[in-house]
């Protein structure tokens, strides 16, 4: 599990970021104080750093260049300063990315994921499994007992989200939002159509009642 | 300076001389001087006076013409008193002194106002940065506690952060050329980022989004274009009608990449269309209860001008609006100062 350190002095943001990252499957490290950040990182190196610029004791730029003397850990600057000079500075000092507040969480998560993937070549195979059904991400196919069915881009994304939340009820609104975050602008009606198609495809490979509809709540696999 | 006007000014002199001549003639005839001698005297007198008046006219005329020319050549006209020559005549000296004193006080006033404006601008910028932290915190809180209420809150927060951005860009828009970074950016990435940012807002208003053929890259500043796209999306949402839809489509024509952002909203009437980029112009749509500020499109236009991007709007009342951004093509783009 990837460990992410959040260096941020606003308590609410720090806490909420922790919740967000934890619920997306990351482990979170918070610095104990702002005096020994560098040594803390040396003793317990995280996989990635989220770094604010305006900080007590030392600003983010200084911390960044301090870290760069001994480590190549990916650093994302997360800040409310948004002039190009700030951005240029953070890149020049060795930052890997720059996101301004108020940021979009999907974008933040996507950047984190892609940086981690780039830095630590993915250990996870691109398949998801649940209840005997296998989802192949690389060729967009769904498999059950050797039978295969091909999924469209929308259908694949829907299935990915359902698999990742297997066993939980997924509200339709969450699903629509997830699709929008994946740049698929699908509305509520189109979602129903897609679900129907997926069910047909599942049926064709011998799976029935895999996706259950919870009335007024959402879908469940 | 016209001769007639000048003569009018010289009227006291002329009258004085005429009266003196009259008394002289009476006196000379009283002491029995020959009429011909009096006449010669009068003619010489008139000639001398007339030539004085004329010579003075031409020298004054030349003096003022030079001053006016000097003024014409000056970039900052209020500095004329600093560059004009020190006058010879006493009257001119007094005017010169007046001009200098008035100028000095005016310049002091101007620099005082400038300083106050700068301070206020800095305060606004600082304030906006400060307010972004609680906005981020609220957004995260909404994200971590998803419900219908937080979704609505999120949509409202999007508006708040859009307004703060607007204020920031307005505060900066005068000398914004200090703050840009031109690089190759992908149109589709910018569009998707803008849509993601307005996601809640678009979803709440049931607006469908279509992105076609936006695989081109352009050389520009990502942040500014992001702001412009946000503004255009916000407008499309605000002025939407039944079955609303926003379409993004890029085309390449005549050495330019044209990004079209179209909606099927209420549109802009023909009489309003030529004025939409004016600051504070709200038009018909603004009056029908949509609470326009008339700042958004004005800022878009200004940013486009500074970035060297063309912007054009076509619209038909009731049919929707189509905004086109013209990005110059090529490996190098010069930013207009």
Coordinates of C-alpha atoms in Angstrom, one line a residue:
Chain A
X1 CA 0.0 0.0 0.0
X2 CA 1.4 3.4 -1.0
X3 CA 2.2 5.8 1.8
X4 CA 1.5 9.5 1.2
X5 CA 2.7 12.3 3.4
X6 CA 0.6 15.4 3.7
X7 CA 2.5 18.5 4.6
X8 CA -0.3 21.1 5.1
X9 CA -0.8 23.4 8.0
X10 CA -4.6 23.9 7.7
X11 CA -6.0 21.3 10.1
X12 CA -9.3 20.8 8.3
X13 CA -7.7 20.3 4.9
X14 CA -5.1 18.0 6.4
X15 CA -7.8 15.9 8.0
X16 CA -10.1 15.8 5.1
X17 CA -7.3 15.0 2.7
X18 CA -6.4 12.1 5.0
X19 CA -9.9 10.8 4.9
X20 CA -10.1 11.1 1.1
X21 CA -6.8 9.4 0.5
X22 CA -7.5 6.6 3.0
X23 CA -10.9 5.9 1.4
X24 CA -9.0 5.7 -1.9
X25 CA -6.7 3.0 -0.6
X26 CA -3.7 5.0 0.4
X27 CA -1.9 5.1 3.7
X28 CA -1.4 8.6 5.1
X29 CA 1.5 9.9 7.1
X30 CA 1.2 13.3 8.8
X31 CA 4.3 15.1 10.0
X32 CA 4.4 15.5 13.8
X33 CA 5.6 19.1 13.7
X34 CA 6.9 21.5 11.1
X35 CA 10.4 21.7 12.6
X36 CA 11.8 18.3 11.7
X37 CA 10.0 17.5 8.5
X38 CA 13.2 16.6 6.6
X39 CA 14.5 14.2 9.2
X40 CA 11.1 12.6 9.5
X41 CA 11.1 11.9 5.8
X42 CA 14.6 10.5 6.0
X43 CA 13.6 8.2 8.8
X44 CA 10.3 7.0 7.3
X45 CA 10.3 7.7 3.6
X46 CA 6.8 7.9 2.1
X47 CA 6.0 7.0 -1.5
X48 CA 4.7 10.4 -2.4
X49 CA 4.5 13.9 -0.8
X50 CA 1.7 16.5 -1.0
X51 CA 3.3 19.8 -0.1
X52 CA 1.8 23.1 0.6
X53 CA 3.9 26.3 -0.1
X54 CA 2.8 28.6 2.7
X55 CA 3.9 26.8 5.8
X56 CA 5.0 27.8 9.2
X57 CA 8.8 27.5 10.0
X58 CA 10.0 26.7 6.4
X59 CA 8.1 27.3 3.2
X60 CA 7.4 24.4 0.8
X61 CA 10.0 25.5 -1.7
X62 CA 12.7 25.2 1.0
X63 CA 11.4 21.8 2.1
X64 CA 11.3 20.6 -1.5
X65 CA 14.9 21.5 -2.2
X66 CA 15.9 20.0 1.1
X67 CA 14.3 16.7 0.2
X68 CA 15.8 16.7 -3.3
X69 CA 19.3 16.6 -1.8
X70 CA 18.8 13.0 -0.7
X71 CA 15.6 11.7 -2.3
X72 CA 13.7 11.5 -5.6
X73 CA 10.3 10.8 -4.0
X74 CA 7.5 12.3 -6.1
X75 CA 6.3 15.7 -4.8
X76 CA 3.0 17.3 -5.7
X77 CA 2.7 21.0 -4.7
X78 CA -0.8 21.8 -3.5
X79 CA -1.2 25.4 -2.9
X80 CA -3.5 28.5 -3.2
X81 CA -0.7 30.4 -4.7
X82 CA -1.3 30.2 -8.4
X83 CA 1.0 32.6 -10.3
X84 CA 3.1 31.1 -12.9
X85 CA 6.2 32.2 -11.0
X86 CA 5.2 29.9 -8.2
X87 CA 4.6 27.0 -10.6
X88 CA 7.9 27.6 -12.3
X89 CA 9.7 27.8 -8.9
X90 CA 8.1 24.5 -7.8
X91 CA 9.1 22.7 -10.9
X92 CA 12.6 24.2 -10.9
X93 CA 13.1 23.1 -7.3
X94 CA 12.2 19.5 -8.2
X95 CA 8.5 19.3 -7.7
X96 CA 6.8 16.8 -10.0
X97 CA 3.4 18.4 -10.2
X98 CA 1.5 21.6 -9.2
X99 CA -2.1 21.8 -8.3
X100 CA -3.9 24.9 -7.1
X101 CA -6.5 25.2 -4.5
X102 CA -9.4 24.8 -4.6
X103 CA -8.6 21.7 -6.4
X104 CA -10.8 19.0 -7.9
X105 CA -10.4 15.9 -5.9
X106 CA -10.8 13.6 -8.9
X107 CA -8.0 15.5 -10.6
X108 CA -5.8 15.4 -7.5
X109 CA -6.4 11.6 -7.2
X110 CA -5.7 11.1 -10.9
X111 CA -2.4 13.0 -10.7
X112 CA -1.4 11.0 -7.6
X113 CA -2.3 7.7 -9.2
X114 CA -0.4 8.5 -12.4
X115 CA 2.7 9.8 -10.6
X116 CA 2.8 6.7 -8.4
X117 CA 2.3 4.5 -11.5
X118 CA 5.1 6.3 -13.3
X119 CA 7.5 6.1 -10.3
X120 CA 6.8 2.6 -9.0
X121 CA 5.9 0.5 -12.0
X122 CA 2.6 -1.0 -11.3
X123 CA 2.6 -4.2 -9.3
X124 CA -1.0 -4.8 -9.8
X125 CA -2.2 -6.9 -12.7
X126 CA -4.8 -5.1 -14.7
X127 CA -7.6 -7.5 -13.8
X128 CA -10.4 -7.2 -11.3
X129 CA -12.2 -10.3 -9.9
X130 CA -15.4 -10.7 -8.0
X131 CA -17.8 -13.6 -7.7
X132 CA -16.2 -15.7 -10.4
X133 CA -16.4 -12.9 -12.9
X134 CA -13.2 -11.4 -14.2
X135 CA -12.8 -7.9 -15.7
X136 CA -9.8 -7.5 -18.0
X137 CA -8.9 -3.8 -18.1
X138 CA -6.3 -4.0 -20.8
X139 CA -8.5 -5.4 -23.5
X140 CA -11.9 -4.3 -22.1
X141 CA -13.4 -7.8 -21.8
X142 CA -15.4 -9.5 -19.2
X143 CA -15.0 -13.2 -18.5
X144 CA -17.0 -16.0 -16.8
X145 CA -15.8 -19.6 -16.8
X146 CA -13.9 -19.1 -20.0
X147 CA -16.6 -17.2 -21.8
X148 CA -15.8 -13.7 -22.9
X149 CA -17.8 -10.6 -23.8
X150 CA -16.5 -7.3 -25.1
X151 CA -17.4 -4.1 -23.3
X152 CA -17.5 -0.6 -24.6
X153 CA -15.6 2.2 -22.9
X154 CA -18.6 3.4 -20.9
X155 CA -19.5 -0.1 -19.9
X156 CA -15.9 -0.9 -18.9
X157 CA -15.8 2.2 -16.7
X158 CA -19.1 1.3 -15.0
X159 CA -17.9 -2.2 -14.3
X160 CA -14.6 -0.9 -12.9
X161 CA -16.4 1.3 -10.5
X162 CA -18.8 -1.5 -9.5
X163 CA -15.9 -4.0 -9.0
X164 CA -14.0 -1.5 -6.9
X165 CA -17.0 -1.1 -4.7
X166 CA -18.0 -4.7 -4.7
X167 CA -20.4 -5.6 -1.9
X168 CA -21.4 -2.0 -1.4
X169 CA -24.5 -0.3 -2.7
X170 CA -23.3 2.2 -5.3
X171 CA -25.6 5.2 -5.6
X172 CA -26.4 6.2 -9.2
X173 CA -25.2 9.7 -8.6
X174 CA -21.8 8.4 -7.5
X175 CA -21.5 6.3 -10.6
X176 CA -22.5 9.2 -12.9
X177 CA -19.9 11.4 -11.2
X178 CA -17.2 8.7 -11.5
X179 CA -18.0 8.5 -15.3
X180 CA -17.7 12.3 -15.6
X181 CA -14.4 12.2 -13.9
X182 CA -13.3 9.6 -16.5
X183 CA -14.3 12.1 -19.2
X184 CA -17.4 10.2 -20.1
X185 CA -20.3 12.6 -20.0
X186 CA -23.1 10.2 -19.4
X187 CA -26.4 11.3 -18.0
X188 CA -28.8 9.3 -15.8
X189 CA -30.8 7.8 -18.7
X190 CA -27.7 6.8 -20.6
X191 CA -26.5 5.1 -17.4
X192 CA -29.7 2.9 -17.3
X193 CA -29.2 2.0 -21.0
X194 CA -25.6 1.1 -20.3
X195 CA -26.5 -1.1 -17.3
X196 CA -29.1 -2.9 -19.4
X197 CA -26.6 -3.6 -22.1
X198 CA -24.1 -4.9 -19.6
X199 CA -26.7 -7.2 -18.1
X200 CA -27.4 -8.6 -21.6
X201 CA -23.7 -9.2 -22.2
X202 CA -23.4 -10.9 -18.8
X203 CA -26.3 -13.1 -19.7
X204 CA -24.7 -14.1 -22.9
X205 CA -21.7 -15.5 -21.0
X206 CA -24.0 -17.2 -18.5
X207 CA -24.1 -14.7 -15.6
X208 CA -27.5 -13.6 -14.3
X209 CA -28.4 -11.3 -11.5
X210 CA -24.8 -10.1 -11.1
X211 CA -25.7 -6.5 -11.0
X212 CA -28.7 -6.0 -8.6
X213 CA -30.8 -2.8 -8.6
X214 CA -31.5 -1.5 -5.1
X215 CA -34.6 0.6 -5.5
X216 CA -33.9 4.3 -4.8
X217 CA -30.5 3.4 -3.7
X218 CA -28.4 2.3 -6.6
X219 CA -26.6 -0.8 -7.9
X220 CA -24.9 -3.6 -6.1
X221 CA -22.7 -6.5 -7.2
Chain B
X1 CA -4.4 82.9 -31.8
X2 CA -6.5 84.8 -34.2
X3 CA -5.7 88.4 -35.2
X4 CA -9.2 89.7 -34.5
X5 CA -9.1 88.3 -31.0
X6 CA -5.7 89.7 -30.4
X7 CA -6.9 93.2 -31.6
X8 CA -9.8 92.9 -29.1
X9 CA -7.3 92.3 -26.4
X10 CA -5.3 95.3 -27.5
X11 CA -8.3 97.6 -27.5
X12 CA -7.2 99.6 -24.4
X13 CA -3.9 100.4 -26.0
X14 CA -5.6 101.5 -29.3
X15 CA -8.1 103.6 -27.4
X16 CA -5.4 105.3 -25.3
X17 CA -3.5 106.2 -28.4
X18 CA -6.6 107.4 -30.2
X19 CA -7.5 109.7 -27.3
X20 CA -3.9 111.0 -27.0
X21 CA -4.0 111.7 -30.8
X22 CA -7.3 113.6 -30.3
X23 CA -5.9 115.8 -27.5
X24 CA -2.7 116.4 -29.5
X25 CA -4.6 117.6 -32.5
X26 CA -6.8 119.9 -30.4
X27 CA -3.7 121.3 -28.7
X28 CA -1.7 121.7 -31.9
X29 CA -4.6 123.5 -33.6
X30 CA -5.0 125.8 -30.5
X31 CA -1.3 126.9 -30.9
X32 CA -1.8 127.5 -34.6
X33 CA 0.4 124.8 -36.0
X34 CA -0.1 124.1 -39.7
X35 CA -2.6 121.4 -40.5
X36 CA -0.1 119.6 -42.8
X37 CA 2.4 119.2 -40.0
X38 CA -0.2 117.9 -37.6
X39 CA -1.2 115.4 -40.3
X40 CA 2.4 114.1 -40.8
X41 CA 2.8 113.8 -37.1
X42 CA -0.5 111.8 -36.9
X43 CA 0.5 109.5 -39.7
X44 CA 3.9 108.7 -38.2
X45 CA 2.3 108.1 -34.8
X46 CA -0.3 105.7 -36.3
X47 CA 2.4 103.9 -38.3
X48 CA 4.6 103.3 -35.3
X49 CA 1.7 102.2 -33.0
X50 CA 0.3 99.9 -35.7
X51 CA 3.7 98.3 -36.4
X52 CA 4.2 97.7 -32.6
X53 CA 0.8 96.0 -32.4
X54 CA 1.6 93.8 -35.4
X55 CA 5.1 92.8 -34.4
X56 CA 3.9 91.9 -30.9
X57 CA 1.1 89.8 -32.5
X58 CA 3.5 87.8 -34.5
X59 CA 6.0 87.3 -31.7
X60 CA 3.2 86.1 -29.3
X61 CA 1.7 83.9 -32.0
X62 CA 5.1 82.2 -32.6
X63 CA 5.6 81.8 -28.9
X64 CA 2.3 80.0 -28.3
X65 CA 2.7 77.9 -31.5
X66 CA 6.0 76.6 -30.1
X67 CA 4.4 75.8 -26.8
X68 CA 1.5 74.0 -28.4
X69 CA 3.9 72.0 -30.6
X70 CA 5.9 71.0 -27.5
X71 CA 2.7 69.8 -25.9
X72 CA 1.8 67.8 -28.9
X73 CA 5.1 66.0 -28.9
X74 CA 4.8 65.1 -25.2
X75 CA 3.6 61.6 -24.3
X76 CA 2.4 62.7 -20.9
X77 CA 0.9 66.1 -21.5
X78 CA 0.7 67.1 -17.9
X79 CA 4.4 67.3 -17.7
X80 CA 4.5 70.4 -20.0
X81 CA 5.4 72.7 -17.2
X82 CA 8.6 70.6 -16.6
X83 CA 9.8 70.9 -20.2
X84 CA 8.7 74.4 -21.2
X85 CA 11.3 77.2 -21.3
X86 CA 11.3 79.7 -18.5
X87 CA 9.3 82.8 -19.9
X88 CA 10.7 86.3 -20.3
X89 CA 7.6 88.3 -19.6
X90 CA 6.4 89.0 -16.1
X91 CA 2.8 87.9 -16.8
X92 CA 4.0 84.7 -18.4
X93 CA 6.2 84.0 -15.4
X94 CA 3.2 84.2 -13.1
X95 CA 1.2 81.8 -15.3
X96 CA 4.3 79.5 -15.4
X97 CA 4.4 79.5 -11.6
X98 CA 0.7 78.7 -11.4
X99 CA 1.0 75.8 -13.8
X100 CA 3.9 74.4 -11.9
X101 CA 2.2 74.6 -8.6
X102 CA -1.1 73.1 -9.9
X103 CA 0.9 70.3 -11.6
X104 CA 2.8 69.4 -8.5
X105 CA -0.3 69.1 -6.4
X106 CA -2.0 67.0 -9.2
X107 CA 1.0 64.7 -9.4
X108 CA 1.0 64.2 -5.7
X109 CA -2.7 63.4 -5.8
X110 CA -2.2 60.9 -8.7
X111 CA 0.6 59.0 -7.0
X112 CA -1.4 58.9 -3.8
X113 CA -4.4 57.4 -5.6
X114 CA -2.0 55.0 -7.4
X115 CA -0.5 53.8 -4.1
X116 CA -4.0 53.4 -2.6
X117 CA -5.1 51.4 -5.6
X118 CA -2.1 49.2 -5.5
X119 CA -2.6 48.5 -1.8
X120 CA -6.2 47.7 -2.3
X121 CA -5.3 45.4 -5.2
X122 CA -2.7 43.6 -3.2
X123 CA -5.2 43.2 -0.4
X124 CA -7.8 41.7 -2.7
X125 CA -5.3 39.3 -4.2
X126 CA -4.2 38.2 -0.7
X127 CA -7.8 37.9 0.4
X128 CA -8.6 35.6 -2.5
X129 CA -5.7 33.4 -1.7
X130 CA -6.8 33.2 1.9
X131 CA -10.4 32.4 1.0
X132 CA -9.3 29.6 -1.2
X133 CA -8.1 27.5 1.8
X134 CA -11.6 27.3 3.4
X135 CA -13.1 26.7 0.0
X136 CA -10.8 23.8 -0.5
X137 CA -11.6 22.5 3.0
X138 CA -15.3 22.7 2.3
X139 CA -14.9 20.9 -1.0
X140 CA -13.0 18.1 0.6
X141 CA -15.6 17.9 3.4
X142 CA -18.3 17.6 0.7
X143 CA -16.3 15.0 -1.2
X144 CA -15.8 12.9 1.9
X145 CA -19.4 13.0 3.0
X146 CA -21.3 12.5 -0.2
X147 CA -25.0 13.1 0.0
X148 CA -27.6 15.0 -2.0
X149 CA -27.0 18.0 0.3
X150 CA -23.3 18.0 -0.1
X151 CA -23.7 17.7 -3.9
X152 CA -25.8 20.8 -3.9
X153 CA -23.3 22.5 -1.6
X154 CA -20.5 21.5 -4.0
X155 CA -22.4 23.1 -6.9
X156 CA -22.7 26.3 -4.9
X157 CA -19.0 26.1 -3.9
X158 CA -18.1 25.8 -7.5
X159 CA -19.9 29.2 -8.0
X160 CA -18.1 30.7 -5.1
X161 CA -14.7 29.6 -6.4
X162 CA -15.6 30.8 -9.8
X163 CA -16.5 34.3 -8.5
X164 CA -13.3 34.5 -6.5
X165 CA -11.3 33.5 -9.6
X166 CA -13.2 36.3 -11.5
X167 CA -12.2 38.8 -8.9
X168 CA -8.6 37.6 -9.0
X169 CA -8.3 37.9 -12.7
X170 CA -10.0 41.3 -12.7
X171 CA -7.5 42.6 -10.1
X172 CA -4.7 41.2 -12.2
X173 CA -6.0 41.9 -15.6
X174 CA -4.2 45.2 -16.0
X175 CA -0.7 43.9 -15.9
X176 CA -1.5 40.3 -16.4
X177 CA 1.3 40.0 -19.0
X178 CA 3.6 39.5 -16.0
X179 CA 1.9 36.3 -15.2
X180 CA 1.7 33.9 -18.1
X181 CA 3.5 30.8 -19.1
X182 CA 3.1 29.8 -22.8
X183 CA 3.5 26.2 -23.5
X184 CA 2.0 23.4 -25.6
X185 CA -1.2 22.3 -24.1
X186 CA -3.8 19.9 -25.2
X187 CA -7.3 21.3 -26.0
X188 CA -9.0 18.2 -24.8
X189 CA -7.2 18.2 -21.5
X190 CA -8.2 21.8 -20.8
X191 CA -11.8 21.1 -21.8
X192 CA -12.0 18.0 -19.6
X193 CA -10.5 19.9 -16.7
X194 CA -13.0 22.7 -17.0
X195 CA -15.9 20.2 -17.3
X196 CA -14.6 18.3 -14.2
X197 CA -14.5 21.6 -12.3
X198 CA -18.1 22.4 -13.2
X199 CA -19.2 18.8 -12.9
X200 CA -21.7 19.3 -10.0
X201 CA -23.1 22.4 -11.5
X202 CA -23.6 20.8 -14.9
X203 CA -25.1 17.6 -13.4
X204 CA -27.5 19.5 -11.2
X205 CA -28.8 21.4 -14.1
X206 CA -29.0 18.2 -16.3
X207 CA -26.7 19.6 -18.9
X208 CA -25.2 17.1 -21.4
X209 CA -21.7 17.7 -22.6
X210 CA -20.3 16.7 -25.9
X211 CA -16.6 16.9 -26.8
X212 CA -15.8 16.4 -30.5
X213 CA -12.5 16.4 -32.3
X214 CA -10.5 18.2 -29.7
X215 CA -7.2 16.4 -30.1
X216 CA -5.2 19.4 -31.2
X217 CA -2.6 21.1 -29.1
X218 CA -2.2 24.8 -28.9
X219 CA 0.5 27.1 -27.5
X220 CA -1.0 29.2 -24.8
X221 CA -1.3 29.7 -21.1
X222 CA -3.3 26.9 -19.6
X223 CA -4.6 28.8 -16.6
X224 CA -6.0 31.7 -18.5
X225 CA -7.8 29.5 -21.0
X226 CA -9.1 27.5 -18.0
X227 CA -10.6 30.6 -16.6
X228 CA -12.2 31.5 -20.0
X229 CA -13.6 28.1 -20.4
X230 CA -15.0 28.2 -16.9
X231 CA -16.6 31.5 -17.6
X232 CA -18.2 30.2 -20.9
X233 CA -19.5 27.1 -19.2
X234 CA -20.9 29.1 -16.3
X235 CA -22.7 31.3 -18.9
X236 CA -24.0 28.3 -20.8
X237 CA -25.4 26.9 -17.5
X238 CA -26.9 30.2 -16.5
X239 CA -28.7 30.9 -19.7
X240 CA -29.8 27.3 -20.4
X241 CA -33.2 26.2 -21.6
X242 CA -35.0 22.9 -22.0
X243 CA -32.7 19.8 -22.7
X244 CA -29.6 21.9 -22.3
X245 CA -26.4 20.8 -24.0
X246 CA -22.9 22.2 -24.4
X247 CA -20.7 21.2 -27.3
X248 CA -17.0 21.6 -27.7
X249 CA -15.6 21.2 -31.1
X250 CA -12.2 22.1 -32.6
X251 CA -11.5 22.8 -36.3
X252 CA -8.5 23.8 -38.2
X253 CA -8.9 26.6 -40.6
X254 CA -6.7 29.2 -42.3
X255 CA -3.7 28.6 -40.2
X256 CA -5.7 28.8 -37.0
X257 CA -7.2 26.3 -34.6
X258 CA -10.8 27.3 -33.9
X259 CA -12.4 26.0 -30.7
X260 CA -16.1 26.4 -30.7
X261 CA -18.1 26.3 -27.5
X262 CA -21.8 26.1 -28.3
X263 CA -25.0 25.8 -26.3
X264 CA -28.7 25.7 -27.0
X265 CA -29.7 28.2 -24.4
X266 CA -31.6 31.4 -24.5
X267 CA -29.2 33.1 -26.9
X268 CA -28.4 36.8 -27.2
X269 CA -30.6 39.3 -29.1
X270 CA -29.2 41.0 -32.1
X271 CA -29.3 44.4 -30.5
X272 CA -27.3 43.2 -27.5
X273 CA -24.7 41.1 -29.4
X274 CA -22.3 43.9 -30.4
X275 CA -22.0 45.1 -26.8
X276 CA -21.5 41.8 -24.9
X277 CA -17.8 42.4 -24.3
X278 CA -18.4 45.8 -22.8
X279 CA -17.6 46.1 -19.1
X280 CA -20.8 46.1 -17.0
X281 CA -23.1 45.4 -20.0
X282 CA -25.8 43.0 -18.9
X283 CA -28.3 43.4 -21.8
X284 CA -31.7 41.8 -22.1
X285 CA -30.8 38.5 -20.5
X286 CA -29.3 40.3 -17.5
X287 CA -32.5 42.2 -17.0
X288 CA -34.7 39.1 -17.1
X289 CA -33.6 38.0 -13.6
X290 CA -30.4 36.2 -14.3
X291 CA -28.3 38.6 -12.2
X292 CA -25.6 39.3 -14.6
X293 CA -22.6 41.4 -13.6
X294 CA -21.3 42.1 -17.1
X295 CA -17.8 41.3 -16.0
X296 CA -17.3 37.7 -17.2
X297 CA -17.2 38.2 -21.0
X298 CA -15.4 41.5 -20.6
X299 CA -12.6 39.7 -18.8
X300 CA -12.6 36.9 -21.4
X301 CA -12.2 39.4 -24.1
X302 CA -9.4 41.2 -22.2
X303 CA -7.5 38.0 -21.5
X304 CA -7.9 36.9 -25.1
X305 CA -6.5 40.2 -26.3
X306 CA -3.5 39.8 -24.0
X307 CA -2.9 36.3 -25.1
X308 CA -3.3 37.0 -28.8
X309 CA -6.3 34.8 -29.2
X310 CA -9.3 35.9 -31.2
X311 CA -12.8 35.6 -29.7
X312 CA -16.1 35.9 -31.5
X313 CA -19.6 35.2 -30.5
X314 CA -22.5 34.4 -32.8
X315 CA -26.0 33.9 -31.4
X316 CA -29.6 34.0 -32.2
X317 CA -32.2 34.8 -29.7
X318 CA -33.8 31.6 -28.4
X319 CA -31.5 29.4 -30.5
X320 CA -28.3 29.3 -28.4
X321 CA -24.9 30.8 -28.5
X322 CA -21.7 29.8 -30.2
X323 CA -18.4 31.2 -28.9
X324 CA -15.3 30.7 -31.0
X325 CA -11.7 31.0 -29.8
X326 CA -9.1 31.4 -32.5
X327 CA -5.7 30.0 -31.5
X328 CA -2.9 30.9 -33.9
X329 CA -1.1 27.8 -35.2
X330 CA 2.6 27.3 -35.3
X331 CA 5.5 26.4 -33.1
X332 CA 5.9 29.9 -31.7
X333 CA 3.3 32.3 -30.6
X334 CA 4.2 35.9 -29.7
X335 CA 2.2 37.3 -26.8
X336 CA 0.9 40.8 -27.3
X337 CA 2.3 43.2 -24.8

